[in-house]
PDB file of C-alpha atoms and ligand atoms in Angstrom:
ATOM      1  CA  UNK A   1     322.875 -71.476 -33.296  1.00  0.00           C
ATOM      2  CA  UNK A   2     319.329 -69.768 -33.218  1.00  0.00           C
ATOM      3  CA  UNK A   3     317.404 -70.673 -30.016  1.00  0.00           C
ATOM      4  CA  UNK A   4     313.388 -70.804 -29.947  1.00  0.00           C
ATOM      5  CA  UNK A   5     312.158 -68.195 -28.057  1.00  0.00           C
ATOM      6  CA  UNK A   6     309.481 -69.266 -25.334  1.00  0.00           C
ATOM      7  CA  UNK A   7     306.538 -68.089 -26.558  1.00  0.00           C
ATOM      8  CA  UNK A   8     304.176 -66.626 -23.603  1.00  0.00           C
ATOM      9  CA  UNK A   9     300.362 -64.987 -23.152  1.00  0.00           C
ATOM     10  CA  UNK A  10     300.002 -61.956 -20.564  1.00  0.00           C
ATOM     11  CA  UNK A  11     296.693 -61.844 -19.388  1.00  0.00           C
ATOM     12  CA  UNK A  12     295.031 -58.756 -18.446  1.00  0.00           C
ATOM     13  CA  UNK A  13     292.245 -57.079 -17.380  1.00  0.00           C
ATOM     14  CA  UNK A  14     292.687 -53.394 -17.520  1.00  0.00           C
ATOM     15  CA  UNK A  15     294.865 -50.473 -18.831  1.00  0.00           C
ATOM     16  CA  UNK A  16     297.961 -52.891 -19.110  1.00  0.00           C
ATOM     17  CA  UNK A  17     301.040 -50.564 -18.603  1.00  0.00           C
ATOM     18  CA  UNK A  18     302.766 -53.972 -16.898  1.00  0.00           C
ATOM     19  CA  UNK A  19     302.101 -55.808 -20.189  1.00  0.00           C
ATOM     20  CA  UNK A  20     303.095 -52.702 -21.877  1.00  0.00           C
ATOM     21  CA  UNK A  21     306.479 -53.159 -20.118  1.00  0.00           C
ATOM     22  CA  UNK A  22     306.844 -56.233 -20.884  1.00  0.00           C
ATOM     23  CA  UNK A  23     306.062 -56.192 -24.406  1.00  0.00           C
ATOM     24  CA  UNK A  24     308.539 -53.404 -24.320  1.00  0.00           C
ATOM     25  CA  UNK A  25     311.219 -55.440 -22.676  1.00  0.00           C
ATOM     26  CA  UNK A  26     310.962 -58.434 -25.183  1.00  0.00           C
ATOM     27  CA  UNK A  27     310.687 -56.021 -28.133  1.00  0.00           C
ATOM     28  CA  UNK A  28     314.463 -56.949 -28.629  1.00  0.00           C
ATOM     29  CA  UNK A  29     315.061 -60.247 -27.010  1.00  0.00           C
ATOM     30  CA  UNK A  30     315.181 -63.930 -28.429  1.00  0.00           C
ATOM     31  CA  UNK A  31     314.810 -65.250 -25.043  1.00  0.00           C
ATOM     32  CA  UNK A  32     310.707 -64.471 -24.950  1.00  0.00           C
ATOM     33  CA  UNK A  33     308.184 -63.792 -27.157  1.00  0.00           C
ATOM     34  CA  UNK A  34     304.896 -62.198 -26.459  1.00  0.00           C
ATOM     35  CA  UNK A  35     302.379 -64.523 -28.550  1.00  0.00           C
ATOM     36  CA  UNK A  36     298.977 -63.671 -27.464  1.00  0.00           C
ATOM     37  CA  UNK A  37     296.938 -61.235 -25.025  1.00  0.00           C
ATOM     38  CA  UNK A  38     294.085 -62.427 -23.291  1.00  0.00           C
ATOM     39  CA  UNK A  39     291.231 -60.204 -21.729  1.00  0.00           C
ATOM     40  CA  UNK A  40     287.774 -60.687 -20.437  1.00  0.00           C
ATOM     41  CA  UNK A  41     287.220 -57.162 -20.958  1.00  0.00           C
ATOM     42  CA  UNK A  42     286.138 -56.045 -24.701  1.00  0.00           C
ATOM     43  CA  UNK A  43     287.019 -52.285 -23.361  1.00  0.00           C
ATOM     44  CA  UNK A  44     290.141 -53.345 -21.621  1.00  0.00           C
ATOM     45  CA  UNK A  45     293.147 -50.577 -22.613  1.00  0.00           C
ATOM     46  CA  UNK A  46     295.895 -53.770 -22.894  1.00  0.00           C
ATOM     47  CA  UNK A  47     293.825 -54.634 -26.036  1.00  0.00           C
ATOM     48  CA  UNK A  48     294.931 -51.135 -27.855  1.00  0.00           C
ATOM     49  CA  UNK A  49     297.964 -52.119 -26.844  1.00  0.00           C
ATOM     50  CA  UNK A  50     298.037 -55.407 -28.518  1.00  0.00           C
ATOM     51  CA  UNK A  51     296.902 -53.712 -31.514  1.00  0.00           C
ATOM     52  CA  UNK A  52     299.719 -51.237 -31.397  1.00  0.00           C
ATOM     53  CA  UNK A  53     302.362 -53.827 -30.821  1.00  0.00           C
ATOM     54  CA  UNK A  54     300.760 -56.347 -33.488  1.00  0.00           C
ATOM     55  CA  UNK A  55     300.206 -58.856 -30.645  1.00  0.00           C
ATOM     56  CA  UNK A  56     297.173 -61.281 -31.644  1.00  0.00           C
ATOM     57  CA  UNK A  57     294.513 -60.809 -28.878  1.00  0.00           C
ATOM     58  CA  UNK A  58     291.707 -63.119 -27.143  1.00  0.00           C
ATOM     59  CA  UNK A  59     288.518 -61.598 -25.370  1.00  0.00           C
ATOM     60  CA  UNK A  60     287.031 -64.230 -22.908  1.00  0.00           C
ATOM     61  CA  UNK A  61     284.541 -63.820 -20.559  1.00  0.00           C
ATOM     62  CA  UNK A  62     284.188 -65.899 -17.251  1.00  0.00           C
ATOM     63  CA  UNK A  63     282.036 -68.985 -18.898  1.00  0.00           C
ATOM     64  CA  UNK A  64     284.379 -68.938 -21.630  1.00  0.00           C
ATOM     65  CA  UNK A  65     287.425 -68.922 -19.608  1.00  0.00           C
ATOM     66  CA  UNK A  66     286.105 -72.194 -17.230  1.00  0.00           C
ATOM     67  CA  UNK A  67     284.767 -74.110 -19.920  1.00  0.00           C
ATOM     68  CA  UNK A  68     287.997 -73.706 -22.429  1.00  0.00           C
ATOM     69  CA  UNK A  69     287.512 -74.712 -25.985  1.00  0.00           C
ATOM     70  CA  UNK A  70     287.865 -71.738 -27.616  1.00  0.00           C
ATOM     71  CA  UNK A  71     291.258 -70.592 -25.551  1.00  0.00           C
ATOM     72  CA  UNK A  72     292.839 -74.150 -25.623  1.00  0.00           C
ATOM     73  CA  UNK A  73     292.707 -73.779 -29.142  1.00  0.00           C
ATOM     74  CA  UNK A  74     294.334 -70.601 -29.457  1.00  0.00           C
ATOM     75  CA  UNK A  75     297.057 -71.391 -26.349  1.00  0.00           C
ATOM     76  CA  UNK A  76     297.578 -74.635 -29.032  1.00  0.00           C
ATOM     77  CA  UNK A  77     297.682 -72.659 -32.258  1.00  0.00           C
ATOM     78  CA  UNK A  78     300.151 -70.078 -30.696  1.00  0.00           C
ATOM     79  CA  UNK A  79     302.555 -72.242 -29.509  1.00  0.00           C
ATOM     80  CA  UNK A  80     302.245 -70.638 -25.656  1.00  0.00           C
ATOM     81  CA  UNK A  81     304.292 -72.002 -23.189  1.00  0.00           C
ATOM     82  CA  UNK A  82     303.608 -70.399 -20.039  1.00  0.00           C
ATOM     83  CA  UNK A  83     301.351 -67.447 -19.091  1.00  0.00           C
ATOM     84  CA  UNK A  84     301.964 -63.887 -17.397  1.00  0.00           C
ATOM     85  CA  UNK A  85     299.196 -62.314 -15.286  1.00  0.00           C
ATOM     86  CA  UNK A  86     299.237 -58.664 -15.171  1.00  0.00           C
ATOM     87  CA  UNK A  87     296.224 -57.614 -14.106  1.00  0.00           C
ATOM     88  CA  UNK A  88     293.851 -60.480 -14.860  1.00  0.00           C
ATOM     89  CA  UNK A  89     290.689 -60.457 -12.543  1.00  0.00           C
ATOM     90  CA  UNK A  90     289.127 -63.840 -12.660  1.00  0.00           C
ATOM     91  CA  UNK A  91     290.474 -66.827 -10.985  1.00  0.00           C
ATOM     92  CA  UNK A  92     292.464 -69.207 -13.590  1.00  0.00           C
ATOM     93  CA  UNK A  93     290.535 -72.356 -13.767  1.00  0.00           C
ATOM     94  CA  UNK A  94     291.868 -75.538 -12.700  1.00  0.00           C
ATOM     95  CA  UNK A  95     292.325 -77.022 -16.089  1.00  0.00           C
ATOM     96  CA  UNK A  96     294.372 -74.253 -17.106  1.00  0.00           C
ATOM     97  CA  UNK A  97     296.420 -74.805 -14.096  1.00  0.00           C
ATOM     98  CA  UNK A  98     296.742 -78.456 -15.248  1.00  0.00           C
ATOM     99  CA  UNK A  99     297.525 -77.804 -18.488  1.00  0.00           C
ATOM    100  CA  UNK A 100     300.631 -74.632 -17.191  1.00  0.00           C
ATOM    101  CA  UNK A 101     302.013 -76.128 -13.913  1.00  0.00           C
ATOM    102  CA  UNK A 102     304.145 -73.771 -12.327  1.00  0.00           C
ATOM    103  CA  UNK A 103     303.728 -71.893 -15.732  1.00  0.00           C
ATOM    104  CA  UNK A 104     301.317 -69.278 -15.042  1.00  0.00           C
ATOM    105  CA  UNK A 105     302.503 -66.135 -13.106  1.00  0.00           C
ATOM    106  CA  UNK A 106     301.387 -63.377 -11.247  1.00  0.00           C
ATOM    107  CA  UNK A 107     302.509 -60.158  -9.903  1.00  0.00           C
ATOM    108  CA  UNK A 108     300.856 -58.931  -6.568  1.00  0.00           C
ATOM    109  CA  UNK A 109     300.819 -55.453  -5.125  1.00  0.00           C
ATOM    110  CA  UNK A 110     301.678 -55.925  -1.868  1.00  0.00           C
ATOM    111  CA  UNK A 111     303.996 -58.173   0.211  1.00  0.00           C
ATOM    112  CA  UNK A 112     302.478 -61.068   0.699  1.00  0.00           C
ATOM    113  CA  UNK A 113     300.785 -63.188   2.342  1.00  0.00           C
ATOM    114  CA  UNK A 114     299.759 -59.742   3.033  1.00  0.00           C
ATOM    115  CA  UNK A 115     296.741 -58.297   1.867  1.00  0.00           C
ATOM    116  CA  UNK A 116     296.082 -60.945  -0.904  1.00  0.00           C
ATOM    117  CA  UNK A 117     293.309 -62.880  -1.283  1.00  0.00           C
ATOM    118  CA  UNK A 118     289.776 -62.774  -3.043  1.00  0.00           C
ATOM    119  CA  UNK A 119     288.706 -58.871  -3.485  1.00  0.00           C
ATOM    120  CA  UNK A 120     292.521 -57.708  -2.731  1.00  0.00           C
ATOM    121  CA  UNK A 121     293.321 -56.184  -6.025  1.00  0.00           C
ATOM    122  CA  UNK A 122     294.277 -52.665  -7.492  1.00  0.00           C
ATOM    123  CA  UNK A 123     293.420 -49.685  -4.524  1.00  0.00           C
ATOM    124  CA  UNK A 124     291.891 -52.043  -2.431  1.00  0.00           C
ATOM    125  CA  UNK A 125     295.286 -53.249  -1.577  1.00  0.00           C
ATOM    126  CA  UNK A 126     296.799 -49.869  -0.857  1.00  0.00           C
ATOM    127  CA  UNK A 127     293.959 -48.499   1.065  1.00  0.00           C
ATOM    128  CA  UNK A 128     294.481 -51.530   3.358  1.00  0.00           C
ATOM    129  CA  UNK A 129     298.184 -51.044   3.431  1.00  0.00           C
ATOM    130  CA  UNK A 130     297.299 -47.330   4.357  1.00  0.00           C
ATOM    131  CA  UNK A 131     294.616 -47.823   7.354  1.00  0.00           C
ATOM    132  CA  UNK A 132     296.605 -50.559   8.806  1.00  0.00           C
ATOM    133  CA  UNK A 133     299.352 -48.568   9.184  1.00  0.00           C
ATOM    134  CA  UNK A 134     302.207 -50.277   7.206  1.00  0.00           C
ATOM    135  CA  UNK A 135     305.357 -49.342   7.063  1.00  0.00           C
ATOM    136  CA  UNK A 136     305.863 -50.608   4.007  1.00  0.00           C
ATOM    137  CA  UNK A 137     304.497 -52.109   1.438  1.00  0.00           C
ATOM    138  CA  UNK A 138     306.099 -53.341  -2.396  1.00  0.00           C
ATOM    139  CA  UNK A 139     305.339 -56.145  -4.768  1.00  0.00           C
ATOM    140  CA  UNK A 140     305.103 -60.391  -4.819  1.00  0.00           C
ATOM    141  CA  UNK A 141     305.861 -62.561  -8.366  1.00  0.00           C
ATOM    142  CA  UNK A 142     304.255 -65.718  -7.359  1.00  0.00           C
ATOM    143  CA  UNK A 143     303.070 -68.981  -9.182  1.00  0.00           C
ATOM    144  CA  UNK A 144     299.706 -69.227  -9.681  1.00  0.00           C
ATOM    145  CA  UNK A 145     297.739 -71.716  -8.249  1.00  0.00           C
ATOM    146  CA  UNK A 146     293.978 -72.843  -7.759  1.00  0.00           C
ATOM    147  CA  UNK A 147     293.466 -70.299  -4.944  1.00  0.00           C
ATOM    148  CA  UNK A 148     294.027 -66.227  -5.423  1.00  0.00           C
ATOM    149  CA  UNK A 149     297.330 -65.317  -4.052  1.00  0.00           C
ATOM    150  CA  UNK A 150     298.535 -68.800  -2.773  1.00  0.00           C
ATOM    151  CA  UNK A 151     301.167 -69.830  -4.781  1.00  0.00           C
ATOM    152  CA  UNK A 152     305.109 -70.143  -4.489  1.00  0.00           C
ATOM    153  CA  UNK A 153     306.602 -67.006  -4.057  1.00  0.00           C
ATOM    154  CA  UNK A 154     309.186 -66.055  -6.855  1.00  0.00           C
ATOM    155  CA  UNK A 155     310.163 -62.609  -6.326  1.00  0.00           C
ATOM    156  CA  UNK A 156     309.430 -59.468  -3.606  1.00  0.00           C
ATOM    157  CA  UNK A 157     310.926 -56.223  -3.614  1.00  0.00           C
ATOM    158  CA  UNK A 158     309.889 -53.305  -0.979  1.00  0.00           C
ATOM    159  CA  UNK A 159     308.946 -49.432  -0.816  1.00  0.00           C
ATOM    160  CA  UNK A 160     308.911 -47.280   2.478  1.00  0.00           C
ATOM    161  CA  UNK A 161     305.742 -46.420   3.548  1.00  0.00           C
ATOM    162  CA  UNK A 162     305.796 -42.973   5.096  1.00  0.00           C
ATOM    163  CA  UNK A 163     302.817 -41.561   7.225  1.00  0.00           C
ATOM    164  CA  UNK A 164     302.303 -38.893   4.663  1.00  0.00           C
ATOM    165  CA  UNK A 165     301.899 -41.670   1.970  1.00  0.00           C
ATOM    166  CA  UNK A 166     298.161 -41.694   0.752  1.00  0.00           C
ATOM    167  CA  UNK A 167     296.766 -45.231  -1.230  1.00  0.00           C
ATOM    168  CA  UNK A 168     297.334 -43.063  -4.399  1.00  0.00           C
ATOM    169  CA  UNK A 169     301.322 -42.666  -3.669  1.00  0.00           C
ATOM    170  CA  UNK A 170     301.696 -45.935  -2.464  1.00  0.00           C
ATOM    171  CA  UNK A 171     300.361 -47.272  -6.138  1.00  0.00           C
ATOM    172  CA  UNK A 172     302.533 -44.976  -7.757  1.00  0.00           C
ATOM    173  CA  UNK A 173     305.531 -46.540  -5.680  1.00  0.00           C
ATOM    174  CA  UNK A 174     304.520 -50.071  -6.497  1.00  0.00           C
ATOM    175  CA  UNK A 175     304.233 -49.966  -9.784  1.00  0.00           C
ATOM    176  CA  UNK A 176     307.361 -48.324 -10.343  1.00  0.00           C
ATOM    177  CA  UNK A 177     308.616 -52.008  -8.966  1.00  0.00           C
ATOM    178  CA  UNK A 178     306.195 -53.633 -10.807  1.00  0.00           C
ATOM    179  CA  UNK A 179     307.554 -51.990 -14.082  1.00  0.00           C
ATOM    180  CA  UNK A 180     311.709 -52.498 -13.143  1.00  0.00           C
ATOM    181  CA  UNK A 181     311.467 -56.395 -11.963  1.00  0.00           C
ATOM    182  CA  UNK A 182     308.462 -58.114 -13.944  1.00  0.00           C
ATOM    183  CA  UNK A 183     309.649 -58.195 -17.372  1.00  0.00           C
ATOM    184  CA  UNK A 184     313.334 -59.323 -16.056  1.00  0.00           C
ATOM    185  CA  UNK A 185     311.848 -62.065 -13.889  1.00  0.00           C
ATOM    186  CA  UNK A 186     309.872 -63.294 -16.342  1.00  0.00           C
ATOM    187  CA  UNK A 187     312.771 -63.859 -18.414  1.00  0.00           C
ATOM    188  CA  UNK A 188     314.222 -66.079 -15.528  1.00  0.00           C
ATOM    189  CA  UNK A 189     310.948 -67.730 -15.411  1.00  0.00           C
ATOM    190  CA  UNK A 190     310.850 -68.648 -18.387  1.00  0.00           C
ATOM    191  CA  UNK A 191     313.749 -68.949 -20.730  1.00  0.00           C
TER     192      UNK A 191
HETATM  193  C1  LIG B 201     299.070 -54.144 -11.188  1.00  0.00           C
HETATM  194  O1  LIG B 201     299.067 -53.374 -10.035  1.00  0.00           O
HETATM  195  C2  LIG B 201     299.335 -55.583 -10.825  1.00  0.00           C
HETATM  196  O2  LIG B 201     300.154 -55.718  -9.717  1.00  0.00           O
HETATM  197  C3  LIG B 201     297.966 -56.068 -10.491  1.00  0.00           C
HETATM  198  O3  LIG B 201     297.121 -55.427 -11.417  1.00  0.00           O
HETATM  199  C4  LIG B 201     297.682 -54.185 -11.807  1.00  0.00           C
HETATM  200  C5  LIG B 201     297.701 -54.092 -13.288  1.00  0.00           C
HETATM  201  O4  LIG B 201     298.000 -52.801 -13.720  1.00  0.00           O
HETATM  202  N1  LIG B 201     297.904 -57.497 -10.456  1.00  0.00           N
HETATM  203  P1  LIG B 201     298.261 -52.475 -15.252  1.00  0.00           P
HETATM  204  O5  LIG B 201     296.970 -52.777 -16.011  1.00  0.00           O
HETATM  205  O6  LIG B 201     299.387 -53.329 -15.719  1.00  0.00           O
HETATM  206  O7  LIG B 201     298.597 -51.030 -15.277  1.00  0.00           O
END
């Protein structure tokens, strides 16, 4: 019996090594299928990596994003299912939330509801982990919801925080979680 792989979008914003991962991890799986990558960024490095890994790809800036023709159409034409963030730095609209309830999710660098929120993203996170003294610190897989970092909680795994820890180690810890537990818990997610 052949089963129908769920077909999902990552969405990122930058140099992509968690939707590198992930492409990785589904490389030889039925369960998921990697269908389309989204950007806003024409320059973004997850883009090459599309390329290399023969993924169609989607540039959208902010207007585009909130207004939706264009990427209803190709979330239609793809077949996509649900969506991974990985990266992504503009709020998902709310009729993209409509359309993907509890279907869109996101991986945080932090524990939260700890340093989340609007402007809590890449070092800012682990500089505020850092001056506040944190013991430690680790990553959140959450549903993704109208507000930044409010959804249901999915998944959290932890890293020590040691005094001599700078914001530059404590990134390198966190994505070493990132890169173990995303790929598998999307899998749960969503097959
Ligand atoms: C990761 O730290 C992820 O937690 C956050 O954005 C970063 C993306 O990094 N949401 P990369 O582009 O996958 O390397």
């Amino acid at each position: 019996m052949s089963v129908t792989p769920k077909h999902i979008a990552i969405f990122a914003s930058g140099t992509g090594s968690n939707a590198r991962k992930i492409l990785e991890y589904f490389a030889g799986r039925t369960t998921v299928k990697v269908a389309l990558i989204v950007s806003n960024n024409s320059n973004a490095g997850v883009l090459d990596i599309a390329l290399e890994f023969g993924i169609p790809s989607l540039v959208v800036n902010r207007e585009a994003l909130n207004q939706g023709d264009e990427l209803n159409k190709a979330l239609d034409k793809y077949g996509i299912d649900g969506i991974v963030l990985a990266g992504f730095m503009l709020l998902i609209p709310a009729w993209l939330v409509q359309r993907y309830p509890n279907k869109i999710i996101n991986i945080h660098p932090a524990l939260l509801p700890k340093h989340g929120g609007k402007g809590m993203y890449g070092m800012h996170v682990h500089r505020a982990v850092k001056e506040q003294g944190d013991t430690e610190s680790g990553i959140t897989i959450h549903v993704v919801n109208e507000q930044y970092d409010e959804g249901n909680i999915i998944f959290q795994d932890s890293c020590s925080v040691v005094p001599d820890d700078t914001p530059e180690s404590i990134a390198a810890k966190v994505q070493v979680l990132e890169h173990q537990h995303y790929p598998r818990i999307i899998e749960q997610v969503f097959s």
